[in-house]
Amino acid sequence: MKVIICENNINQLAYTAQTIRNYAMIEDNGISIALATPDPHEVIRFLEKEKADCFFLDIDLESNINGLELADYIRNKDTLASIIFITTHNQMIHLTFQYKIAALDFIVKDDFESNKNHLIHSLATAFNRYRQLGKEEQTLQFQVKIGSLVRNIPYDEIYFFESSSNSHKIVMHTKKGLFEFYGTLKDILNLNQRFFRCHKSYIVNLKLIFEINKKDRLIIMENKEVCPVSHRLIQELDRSHSLIKNIKQ
Amino acid sequence: MFLKSTLLLMLYLLLQILSVIFAFSFLIKNRFNIVFYIASFFIIIIPSITIYFYKDWISFIYLLISNIIVFYFFTRDKISILHSFIIFILAIISDHIISFGFTLINLQFNNDFTLIIARSISFIIIFNLFIFLYRWFTYKYIKINSIPNKITLLGLCIVFITLIFFYINLFHLSNRVDLATIKFNTFLFIFYFIFMIILLALILKIFFKEQKFKEKETQYENFLIYVSMLEKANKDVQKFRHDYINILLTLKNFIDTNNLNDLRLYFEESILNFEKKTLDDQKILNHLKNIEVLGLKGLITSKAIIAQEQNILFSLEVPSTIQNIDFNLINLTRILGIFLDNAIESAQNCTDGSIQLALLNLDELQTLIIIKNSLDNASINIADIFNDSSSSKGNGRGLGLSIVKQIIEFEDNVILNTHIEGCYFIQELLIRKRV
């Protein structure tokens, strides 16, 4: 796994590089430092020809682009790279790190000792991600993206999907909350057999149904929310619901 | 012969009633299901036509009332009543224009059949033209859902009076069918209708002006708060500089007396802590200056101050400049205001409550606003909080989010995520530039 460090304090730069090299030597896991520089432009030049997997960036680079902009550039080029920020305490912009850059972690510069442990910890996490990249299968999870942040929501947590009447938006009702995204209900039907289209605007998760009221043509989900059923689908709903109860997946 | 002309007349009536019903579903933009059309057929069409042959004026009243009832029943929206009245008036005017037009051009027909066909086609053309104009007018100049009930009520009264006026004229004042009467009636109707429209337009214009004025006032007040925050921050900077000099002098003292231990202690205690305590205001102001949308600046400032007064940790992140957001500014400040009010209410009940607010430019086309606050009640049901009736915090609390839902429902370039992560409540608002 190739690592790039960009930090304008030369001492800090050397210290970080040394820590990483030591760790790589001890673990003997093929982690190498591809580039360590105080100049962000050098990083950009490097990335034009080659690739790296893990980045440690300082925010204040005393150059005409700061660490955040550099991270944005890296993220646009590579959506899967691990980006870790090294920052002084009062530059903590958590939400920006999370949503705009999808940063893996951020390390506070103030304290050298705990710095080292945190550094190694985030390096190990990045390495694990790097190894998982080929193998990751999005089984039984629904992916929604917002900004650079990717969320994987297990099917077990999705109650139902609802399409909005006047735009191509779908609202997903889950145990954790409501998520919206652009799309059509047709795309969702084929994902898994537990998803059943019970109405023009609704797809329910058969496994999370609490009760079916056939008389009023309503489905009550486990979170007490109610979904309507079109009258011609009520029988099929009943059938599919009984079937799914016996299936593990 | 008699039967044939009655049949034709009935067909013509049927056509007009059908046009009215279709015009309504066209105006509402929704597609009604088959039940609506079946209901219309049995409740509106059949009785109206049958009654017409007994007493035409009763049929007229019945048609109007049944229209209003059926339309309101299927949409549950008061605006249907207004639409029903207007459609009716437009149908009457169209009919009169045709009668007048035909007699003016002195159109003669060989038999009743061609006459009815000609009238039908003309009616469809002219009536639908009016309906298109009406829809264009209302969608372009009036966002109907943002007009308060008082004005809609006033509009309804005026339209209702107009209709009564037409009605009396049509059926009671004169039963002659000569050119002069028709001509007089047509012009009278058109004149009165235009007068009514102008009156309504004026009322609306004045109303909107007043709204804008009130919003400008609030924006101005918020901006003044921002300015006072700047002034306070300025004062703090002076104090800061003063304290800093004191600290340096103390350090110098330790160095002069070669007191390394105390120096180390003092440095760790004072300096690092000092940096951490860096004026929260300074931090917020630093990020605030990246927001170039003035209305937002003022709003965020006032809410930040309120939060800090409640001992809530407030952090603002605006890493790059936000120059404009493709969303109605008044609605945006309203939505953000509601979100922040809710966040403050929730966080103040937590120990070490905090609110994090971020405005991020994802790329040139998207702006992402995130509000993350400490949650006091971990078991709230997310779907419930958007409903009018539910409120875990007394009055006014639940109402806010239902207003947000109303505003967002009509915009197709906005995405709202609402969820809980651990002990935090997070709302993400993604606004895309409309193409």
XYZ file of C-alpha atoms in Angstrom:
684
model
C 0.000 0.000 0.000
C 1.453 3.357 -0.998
C 1.344 6.275 1.392
C 1.790 9.987 0.695
C 2.462 12.561 3.426
C 2.038 16.277 2.927
C 2.944 18.451 5.894
C 4.655 21.814 5.906
C 6.406 21.465 9.252
C 9.613 19.621 8.366
C 10.052 18.125 11.812
C 6.501 16.844 11.868
C 6.953 15.502 8.368
C 10.060 13.552 9.275
C 8.491 12.271 12.461
C 5.377 11.011 10.700
C 7.385 9.386 7.933
C 9.648 7.664 10.444
C 6.717 6.371 12.485
C 5.125 4.883 9.407
C 8.372 3.323 8.187
C 8.963 1.713 11.564
C 5.492 0.298 11.638
C 5.827 -1.056 8.111
C 9.132 -2.689 8.973
C 7.803 -4.331 12.108
C 4.631 -5.589 10.492
C 6.314 -6.338 7.187
C 3.107 -5.717 5.304
C 4.282 -3.926 2.199
C 3.342 -0.407 3.281
C 5.690 2.068 1.675
C 5.997 5.810 1.552
C 5.673 6.908 -2.027
C 6.136 10.598 -1.298
C 6.749 12.854 1.703
C 6.751 16.553 0.954
C 5.735 19.950 2.316
C 4.601 21.044 -1.133
C 1.079 20.145 -2.234
C 1.891 20.859 -5.855
C 4.416 18.058 -5.770
C 1.643 15.734 -4.654
C -0.509 16.837 -7.562
C 2.332 16.336 -10.010
C 2.942 12.879 -8.576
C -0.707 11.902 -8.916
C -0.775 12.902 -12.549
C 1.425 9.955 -13.378
C 1.052 7.570 -10.488
C -1.407 6.453 -7.871
C -1.378 6.182 -4.097
C -3.767 4.589 -1.628
C -3.379 6.446 1.643
C -2.793 10.145 2.334
C -1.779 12.011 5.488
C -2.472 15.700 4.978
C -2.010 18.807 7.046
C -4.600 21.527 6.618
C -2.300 24.564 6.775
C 0.210 24.043 4.048
C 1.335 27.652 3.643
C 0.910 27.337 -0.056
C -1.711 28.703 -2.338
C -3.799 25.589 -1.878
C -4.558 24.260 1.569
C -4.910 20.681 2.763
C -8.668 20.676 2.302
C -8.447 21.693 -1.326
C -5.732 19.124 -1.920
C -7.937 16.480 -0.311
C -10.837 17.538 -2.520
C -8.618 17.091 -5.576
C -7.504 13.658 -4.402
C -11.064 12.604 -3.621
C -12.265 13.645 -7.057
C -9.539 11.574 -8.637
C -9.985 8.541 -6.436
C -13.148 7.852 -4.526
C -11.663 5.006 -2.559
C -8.385 6.426 -1.268
C -8.025 6.762 2.488
C -7.465 10.358 3.517
C -6.342 11.234 7.029
C -5.973 14.804 8.234
C -3.365 16.005 10.688
C -4.597 19.218 12.167
C -4.206 21.584 15.055
C -6.981 21.596 17.557
C -8.861 24.657 16.472
C -9.183 23.542 12.899
C -11.488 20.705 13.725
C -14.085 20.791 11.012
C -15.606 17.395 11.594
C -18.569 17.599 9.285
C -16.496 18.904 6.395
C -14.091 16.006 6.801
C -16.935 13.544 6.891
C -19.224 14.744 4.147
C -17.117 16.619 1.694
C -13.965 14.545 1.748
C -15.189 11.318 3.352
C -11.987 11.378 5.354
C -11.081 8.259 7.201
C -9.860 10.016 10.320
C -8.195 13.120 11.700
C -5.270 13.352 14.077
C -4.746 16.199 16.464
C -1.299 17.743 16.304
C -1.044 18.957 19.842
C 0.273 15.982 21.667
C 3.165 13.961 20.221
C 2.775 10.804 22.236
C -0.865 10.008 21.701
C -0.277 11.309 18.215
C 1.889 8.315 17.460
C -0.697 5.777 18.582
C -3.480 7.486 16.723
C -1.298 7.671 13.639
C -0.614 3.974 13.655
C -4.220 3.170 14.398
C -5.493 5.114 11.403
C -2.736 3.656 9.229
C -3.863 0.158 10.206
C -7.482 1.027 9.431
C -6.466 2.383 6.031
C -4.521 -0.782 5.364
C -7.499 -2.970 6.211
C -9.700 -0.971 3.889
C -7.060 -1.308 1.188
C -7.083 -5.056 1.492
C -10.872 -5.267 1.537
C -11.303 -3.263 -1.607
C -11.321 -6.125 -4.014
C -13.450 -8.373 -1.889
C -16.181 -6.062 -0.697
C -19.612 -7.190 -1.799
C -22.580 -5.068 -1.068
C -24.662 -7.973 -0.012
C -27.970 -7.263 1.580
C -27.206 -3.587 1.888
C -28.606 -0.569 0.156
C -26.198 2.152 -0.779
C -27.065 5.853 -0.614
C -24.610 8.574 -1.313
C -24.575 12.159 -0.102
C -21.612 14.291 -1.034
C -18.641 11.955 -0.803
C -20.177 10.090 2.084
C -21.417 6.649 1.197
C -23.873 4.943 3.497
C -24.626 1.256 3.426
C -27.929 0.495 5.024
C -28.716 -3.153 5.693
C -31.963 -4.391 4.181
C -33.002 -5.454 7.666
C -33.304 -1.840 8.637
C -35.403 -0.642 5.716
C -39.124 -0.521 6.327
C -40.317 0.739 2.972
C -39.697 3.009 -0.002
C -42.100 5.743 -0.970
C -42.060 7.714 -4.198
C -42.976 11.352 -4.132
C -45.840 12.529 -6.292
C -44.283 15.335 -8.264
C -40.598 14.604 -8.604
C -38.291 11.700 -9.177
C -37.491 11.404 -5.511
C -37.749 8.304 -3.401
C -37.989 8.465 0.383
C -36.586 5.489 2.235
C -37.975 4.830 5.711
C -35.471 3.000 7.905
C -34.958 2.235 11.553
C -32.457 5.049 11.803
C -34.427 7.667 9.903
C -35.574 8.948 6.538
C -33.297 9.098 3.525
C -34.107 10.605 0.156
C -32.504 10.032 -3.197
C -33.289 10.413 -6.886
C -34.508 7.283 -8.573
C -37.531 5.218 -9.503
C -39.236 2.403 -7.692
C -38.591 0.111 -10.646
C -34.852 0.093 -9.897
C -35.449 -1.111 -6.369
C -37.766 -4.014 -7.107
C -35.029 -6.219 -8.494
C -32.761 -5.933 -5.491
C -34.197 -8.619 -3.294
C -37.269 -10.747 -3.056
C -38.267 -9.215 0.248
C -39.118 -5.955 -1.483
C -42.676 -5.999 -2.729
C -44.479 -3.312 -4.649
C -47.819 -3.062 -2.936
C -48.957 0.219 -4.480
C -48.127 2.600 -7.285
C -45.987 4.630 -4.916
C -44.849 2.128 -2.301
C -42.429 -0.779 -2.006
C -42.474 -2.545 1.375
C -40.023 -4.866 3.080
C -42.093 -7.990 3.599
C -39.924 -9.086 6.507
C -40.710 -6.014 8.563
C -44.466 -6.099 8.252
C -46.247 -6.066 11.571
C -49.788 -6.582 10.361
C -51.815 -6.623 7.150
C -55.290 -5.135 7.315
C -57.061 -6.615 4.314
C -60.341 -4.849 4.886
C -58.931 -1.322 4.758
C -56.108 -2.399 2.445
C -53.355 -1.184 4.743
C -50.032 -2.531 5.879
C -48.806 -1.640 9.351
C -45.029 -1.834 9.602
C -43.103 -2.643 12.743
C -42.480 1.037 13.415
C -46.220 1.736 13.331
C -46.081 3.488 9.979
C -48.841 2.688 7.540
C -48.626 1.869 3.833
C -51.582 1.623 1.475
C -52.142 -1.373 -0.808
C -53.849 -1.171 -4.166
C -56.833 -3.459 -4.259
C -55.550 -5.619 -7.037
C -52.324 -6.417 -5.208
C -53.749 -7.352 -1.847
C -53.954 -11.073 -2.584
C -50.476 -11.219 -4.030
C -49.189 -9.328 -1.016
C -50.691 -11.861 1.312
C -49.135 -14.724 -0.628
C -45.681 -13.161 -0.860
C -45.765 -12.246 2.807
C -46.486 -15.845 3.862
C -43.772 -17.126 1.526
C -41.091 -14.752 2.747
C -41.632 -15.705 6.361
C -40.137 -19.108 5.581
C -37.101 -17.865 3.727
C -33.903 -17.032 5.583
C -32.447 -14.578 3.137
C -87.478 16.615 -34.632
C -88.076 17.801 -31.122
C -86.398 14.733 -29.727
C -83.409 15.190 -31.962
C -82.783 18.788 -30.930
C -83.227 17.850 -27.287
C -80.686 15.090 -27.726
C -78.265 17.479 -29.376
C -78.738 20.036 -26.640
C -78.098 17.341 -24.076
C -74.905 16.351 -25.881
C -73.754 19.949 -25.920
C -74.408 20.251 -22.200
C -72.592 16.998 -21.590
C -69.618 18.322 -23.502
C -69.508 21.482 -21.433
C -69.738 19.615 -18.150
C -67.019 17.172 -19.221
C -64.804 20.095 -20.197
C -65.263 21.560 -16.770
C -64.310 18.312 -15.069
C -61.237 17.761 -17.237
C -60.229 21.377 -16.781
C -60.236 20.849 -13.057
C -58.015 17.773 -13.126
C -55.724 19.653 -15.476
C -55.424 22.538 -13.033
C -54.705 20.322 -10.081
C -51.855 18.609 -11.947
C -52.742 15.343 -10.296
C -54.089 12.442 -12.195
C -57.275 11.215 -10.659
C -58.119 7.595 -10.523
C -61.099 5.918 -12.093
C -63.192 6.357 -8.949
C -63.129 10.111 -9.417
C -64.474 9.878 -12.917
C -67.157 7.385 -11.950
C -68.190 9.603 -9.042
C -68.268 12.637 -11.321
C -70.409 10.781 -13.790
C -73.047 9.761 -11.321
C -72.996 12.730 -8.996
C -72.386 15.601 -11.367
C -73.248 14.684 -14.906
C -76.386 12.564 -14.795
C -78.346 14.648 -12.284
C -77.331 17.974 -13.850
C -78.509 16.988 -17.284
C -81.746 15.436 -16.098
C -82.610 18.382 -13.868
C -81.900 20.748 -16.740
C -84.936 19.575 -18.583
C -87.176 20.402 -15.662
C -85.796 23.677 -14.474
C -82.615 24.984 -16.044
C -81.656 27.354 -13.269
C -81.809 24.632 -10.606
C -79.565 22.493 -12.747
C -77.083 25.333 -12.879
C -76.917 25.618 -9.104
C -76.726 21.862 -8.723
C -73.888 21.647 -11.223
C -71.849 24.217 -9.362
C -72.461 22.726 -5.928
C -71.857 19.128 -6.996
C -68.633 20.215 -8.707
C -67.377 21.890 -5.564
C -68.306 18.951 -3.368
C -66.770 16.271 -5.575
C -63.600 18.261 -6.256
C -63.066 19.154 -2.634
C -63.707 15.577 -1.579
C -61.017 14.248 -3.896
C -58.370 16.868 -3.162
C -59.104 18.030 0.422
C -57.654 21.365 -0.538
C -59.543 24.650 -0.214
C -58.036 25.838 -3.441
C -60.379 23.443 -5.270
C -63.296 25.651 -4.312
C -61.655 28.671 -5.864
C -60.790 26.689 -8.979
C -64.384 25.431 -9.279
C -65.767 28.966 -9.205
C -63.259 30.306 -11.685
C -63.752 27.401 -14.100
C -67.465 27.978 -13.941
C -67.179 31.651 -14.675
C -64.820 30.960 -17.557
C -67.249 28.402 -18.982
C -70.082 30.909 -18.868
C -67.973 33.573 -20.519
C -66.822 31.157 -23.224
C -70.397 30.176 -23.939
C -71.463 33.778 -24.228
C -68.569 34.727 -26.447
C -69.526 31.915 -28.808
C -73.189 32.912 -28.913
C -72.223 36.495 -29.486
C -69.611 35.551 -32.052
C -71.963 33.372 -34.030
C -74.714 35.950 -34.188
C -72.237 38.662 -35.029
C -70.771 36.801 -37.989
C -74.346 35.883 -38.808
C -73.490 32.253 -39.058
C -76.324 30.170 -40.409
C -76.526 26.470 -40.270
C -78.472 24.038 -42.328
C -79.582 22.003 -39.399
C -79.233 21.777 -35.683
C -76.637 19.076 -35.947
C -73.976 21.211 -37.642
C -74.847 24.092 -35.323
C -74.158 21.972 -32.262
C -70.920 20.631 -33.738
C -69.740 24.158 -34.501
C -70.665 25.401 -31.046
C -68.971 22.396 -29.432
C -65.707 22.843 -31.254
C -65.663 26.572 -30.599
C -66.462 26.043 -26.974
C -63.658 23.541 -26.529
C -61.157 25.863 -28.152
C -62.109 29.031 -26.336
C -62.766 27.443 -22.947
C -59.481 25.538 -22.925
C -57.667 28.659 -24.014
C -59.012 30.426 -20.950
C -58.083 27.499 -18.735
C -54.498 27.484 -20.032
C -54.241 31.217 -19.439
C -55.628 30.838 -15.949
C -53.171 28.104 -15.078
C -50.244 30.010 -16.547
C -51.284 33.077 -14.622
C -51.614 31.303 -11.276
C -48.430 29.278 -11.597
C -46.327 32.153 -12.765
C -47.472 34.891 -10.469
C -48.909 33.194 -7.481
C -47.429 30.437 -5.421
C -50.859 29.499 -4.236
C -49.784 27.623 -1.152
C -47.992 30.557 0.352
C -50.990 32.874 0.422
C -52.644 32.935 3.822
C -56.226 31.971 4.334
C -57.490 35.527 4.691
C -56.593 36.465 1.165
C -57.916 33.238 -0.351
C -61.144 33.798 1.554
C -61.405 37.329 0.191
C -60.741 36.039 -3.299
C -63.415 33.424 -2.860
C -65.960 36.014 -1.731
C -65.322 38.199 -4.729
C -65.587 35.257 -7.104
C -68.734 34.062 -5.407
C -70.391 37.461 -5.721
C -69.430 37.538 -9.387
C -71.077 34.198 -9.909
C -74.273 35.289 -8.182
C -74.284 38.351 -10.363
C -73.911 36.273 -13.531
C -76.534 33.871 -12.367
C -79.164 36.508 -11.690
C -78.458 38.074 -15.019
C -78.576 34.806 -16.889
C -81.785 33.404 -15.639
C -83.904 36.054 -14.126
C -83.395 39.457 -15.634
C -84.012 38.612 -19.202
C -85.084 35.639 -21.183
C -84.695 37.178 -24.574
C -82.245 35.713 -26.983
C -81.798 38.626 -29.328
C -78.485 39.990 -30.424
C -78.619 43.138 -28.350
C -79.144 41.209 -25.114
C -76.447 38.671 -25.844
C -74.057 41.406 -26.822
C -74.853 43.349 -23.702
C -74.507 40.276 -21.502
C -71.201 39.220 -22.999
C -69.626 42.603 -22.574
C -71.042 42.962 -19.093
C -69.643 39.628 -18.028
C -66.252 40.239 -19.536
C -66.038 43.692 -18.051
C -67.046 42.513 -14.613
C -64.658 39.577 -14.732
C -61.724 41.778 -15.744
C -62.630 44.185 -12.996
C -62.629 41.354 -10.514
C -59.265 40.078 -11.696
C -57.707 43.516 -11.453
C -59.054 43.951 -7.951
C -57.660 40.595 -6.888
C -54.318 41.328 -8.512
C -54.053 44.614 -6.648
C -54.844 42.988 -3.332
C -52.242 40.313 -3.964
C -49.650 42.861 -5.010
C -50.121 44.862 -1.836
C -50.000 41.708 0.219
C -46.752 40.546 -1.341
C -45.180 43.943 -0.869
C -46.015 43.807 2.809
C -44.543 40.315 3.100
C -41.329 41.377 1.430
C -41.090 44.358 3.702
C -41.489 42.286 6.834
C -38.844 39.847 5.645
C -36.451 42.684 4.884
C -37.007 44.025 8.385
C -36.171 40.682 9.973
C -33.115 40.318 7.756
C -31.963 43.773 8.758
C -32.380 43.034 12.445
C -30.427 39.822 12.070
C -27.716 41.661 10.248
C -27.464 44.201 13.091
C -26.924 41.287 15.450
C -24.098 40.127 13.196
C -22.519 43.581 13.334
C -22.730 43.699 17.112
C -21.088 40.282 17.221
C -18.256 41.675 15.124
C -17.880 44.582 17.510
C -17.782 42.304 20.511
C -15.215 40.109 18.813
C -13.111 43.160 18.144
C -13.153 44.045 21.804
C -12.202 40.483 22.664
C -9.221 40.623 20.336
C -7.906 43.614 22.252
C -8.318 41.784 25.518
C -6.699 38.717 24.022
C -3.652 40.638 22.941
C -3.391 42.112 26.396
C -3.530 38.690 28.084
C -1.004 37.280 25.655
C 1.539 39.920 26.548
C 1.067 39.054 30.214
C 1.696 35.404 29.512
C 4.860 36.171 27.553
C 6.112 38.297 30.415
C 5.538 35.450 32.847
C 7.421 33.109 30.545
C 10.263 35.600 30.309
C 10.355 35.602 34.075
C 10.743 31.833 34.267
C 13.444 31.864 31.602
C 15.388 34.632 33.335
C 15.357 32.743 36.612
C 16.256 29.491 34.798
C 13.234 27.754 36.227
C 12.753 25.024 33.664
C 10.262 22.920 35.593
C 7.856 25.691 36.358
C 8.312 26.934 32.838
C 7.270 23.587 31.451
C 4.252 23.382 33.767
C 3.149 26.907 33.064
C 3.559 26.420 29.328
C 1.440 23.275 29.215
C -1.220 24.653 31.501
C -1.627 28.137 30.223
C -0.537 28.191 26.634
C -2.176 25.076 25.313
C -5.346 25.732 27.277
C -5.267 29.279 26.101
C -5.189 28.197 22.503
C -8.082 25.862 23.099
C -10.189 28.560 24.633
C -9.727 30.608 21.508
C -12.694 32.752 21.334
C -15.555 30.739 20.016
C -16.909 33.864 18.477
C -13.737 34.293 16.463
C -14.056 30.818 15.085
C -17.678 31.273 14.138
C -17.038 34.662 12.593
C -14.190 33.228 10.607
C -16.501 30.758 8.974
C -19.385 33.203 8.735
C -17.411 35.444 6.452
C -17.454 32.678 3.852
C -21.218 32.928 3.578
C -21.971 35.560 0.982
C -25.718 35.056 1.157
C -26.631 37.852 3.551
C -29.913 36.513 4.834
C -28.215 33.353 6.076
C -25.422 35.247 7.831
C -27.840 37.084 10.067
C -29.954 34.050 10.820
C -27.028 31.823 11.782
C -25.587 34.559 13.964
C -28.776 35.013 15.978
C -29.238 31.290 16.443
C -25.584 30.846 17.432
C -25.970 33.489 20.113
C -29.161 31.923 21.443
C -27.424 28.530 21.572
C -24.430 29.907 23.418
C -26.709 31.588 25.938
C -28.140 28.159 26.686
C -24.621 26.829 27.241
C -24.758 24.782 24.087
C -21.529 24.258 22.230
C -22.065 25.730 18.774
C -19.691 25.085 15.906
C -19.966 26.391 12.380
C -18.107 25.053 9.344
C -18.024 26.922 6.059
C -14.761 25.879 4.425
C -15.314 27.583 1.073
C -17.359 30.587 0.033
C -21.046 30.152 -0.572
C -22.144 32.724 -3.081
C -25.628 31.634 -3.911
C -27.980 28.793 -3.328
C -30.624 27.858 -5.875
C -33.482 28.015 -3.432
C -35.925 30.706 -2.415
C -34.023 32.623 0.259
C -37.017 33.346 2.439
C -38.006 29.685 2.495
C -34.422 28.637 3.137
C -34.062 30.933 6.132
C -37.402 29.692 7.362
C -36.327 26.051 7.085
C -32.912 26.617 8.640
C -34.509 28.640 11.409
C -36.853 25.775 12.232
C -34.041 23.207 12.176
C -31.861 25.328 14.449
C -34.706 26.061 16.847
C -35.386 22.344 17.164
C -31.671 21.647 17.603
C -31.415 24.219 20.373
C -34.455 22.835 22.163
C -33.035 19.336 22.016
C -29.448 20.166 22.918
C -30.287 22.350 25.886
C -31.739 19.344 27.680
C -28.500 17.388 27.342
C -25.427 17.711 29.503
C -22.637 18.992 27.235
C -25.173 19.589 24.506
C -23.718 20.593 21.160
C -24.822 21.758 17.760
C -22.654 21.438 14.655
C -23.711 23.317 11.544
C -21.925 23.001 8.222
C -22.508 24.613 4.834
C -20.497 22.822 2.174
C -20.063 23.435 -1.501
C -19.802 19.933 -2.898
C -19.106 21.152 -6.405
C -20.400 24.068 -8.427
C -23.819 22.513 -8.632
C -24.579 21.327 -5.127
C -24.695 22.855 -1.678
C -24.968 20.619 1.370
C -26.222 21.902 4.723
C -25.765 19.647 7.731
C -27.115 20.123 11.238
C -25.984 17.686 13.908
C -27.173 18.150 17.468
C -27.183 16.224 20.713
C -30.373 14.317 21.166
C -32.226 14.354 24.459
C -34.766 11.667 23.663
C -33.175 8.698 21.929
C -36.449 6.956 21.260
C -38.238 9.431 19.032
C -39.860 8.046 15.939
C -38.502 9.899 12.955
C -41.586 9.550 10.808
C -43.764 11.017 13.536
C -41.908 14.256 13.956
C -43.002 15.494 10.566
C -46.660 15.237 11.449
C -48.710 18.195 12.580
C -50.295 16.584 15.552
C -47.364 14.918 17.269
C -45.183 16.985 19.530
C -43.082 15.776 22.379
C -42.315 19.308 23.463
C -45.572 21.124 23.789
C -46.942 23.543 21.233
C -45.093 24.788 18.262
C -42.408 22.144 18.234
C -44.000 19.539 16.001
C -45.459 22.225 13.774
C -42.080 23.404 12.511
C -41.095 20.250 10.672
C -44.471 19.862 9.007
C -44.002 23.357 7.561
C -40.581 22.296 6.301
C -42.121 19.252 4.677
C -44.727 21.431 2.974
C -42.124 23.789 1.579
C -39.815 21.035 0.357
C -42.542 18.886 -1.154
C -42.975 21.265 -4.069
C -39.292 21.656 -4.825
C -37.647 18.938 -6.850
C -34.047 20.082 -6.471
C -33.853 19.451 -2.735
C -33.090 16.278 -0.816
C -33.562 15.992 2.952
C -32.191 13.184 5.098
C -33.270 12.966 8.725
C -31.722 10.330 10.941
C -30.209 9.378 14.244
C -26.604 8.287 14.684
C -25.726 7.213 18.195
C -26.862 10.025 20.475
C -26.980 12.635 17.732
C -29.802 13.842 15.563
C -28.631 14.653 12.034
C -30.334 16.493 9.203
C -28.751 16.775 5.772
C -30.182 19.180 3.235
C -28.779 18.849 -0.281
C -29.691 21.598 -2.730
C -28.944 21.077 -6.387
C -28.757 23.832 -8.940
C -31.786 23.660 -11.194
C -30.812 22.991 -14.763
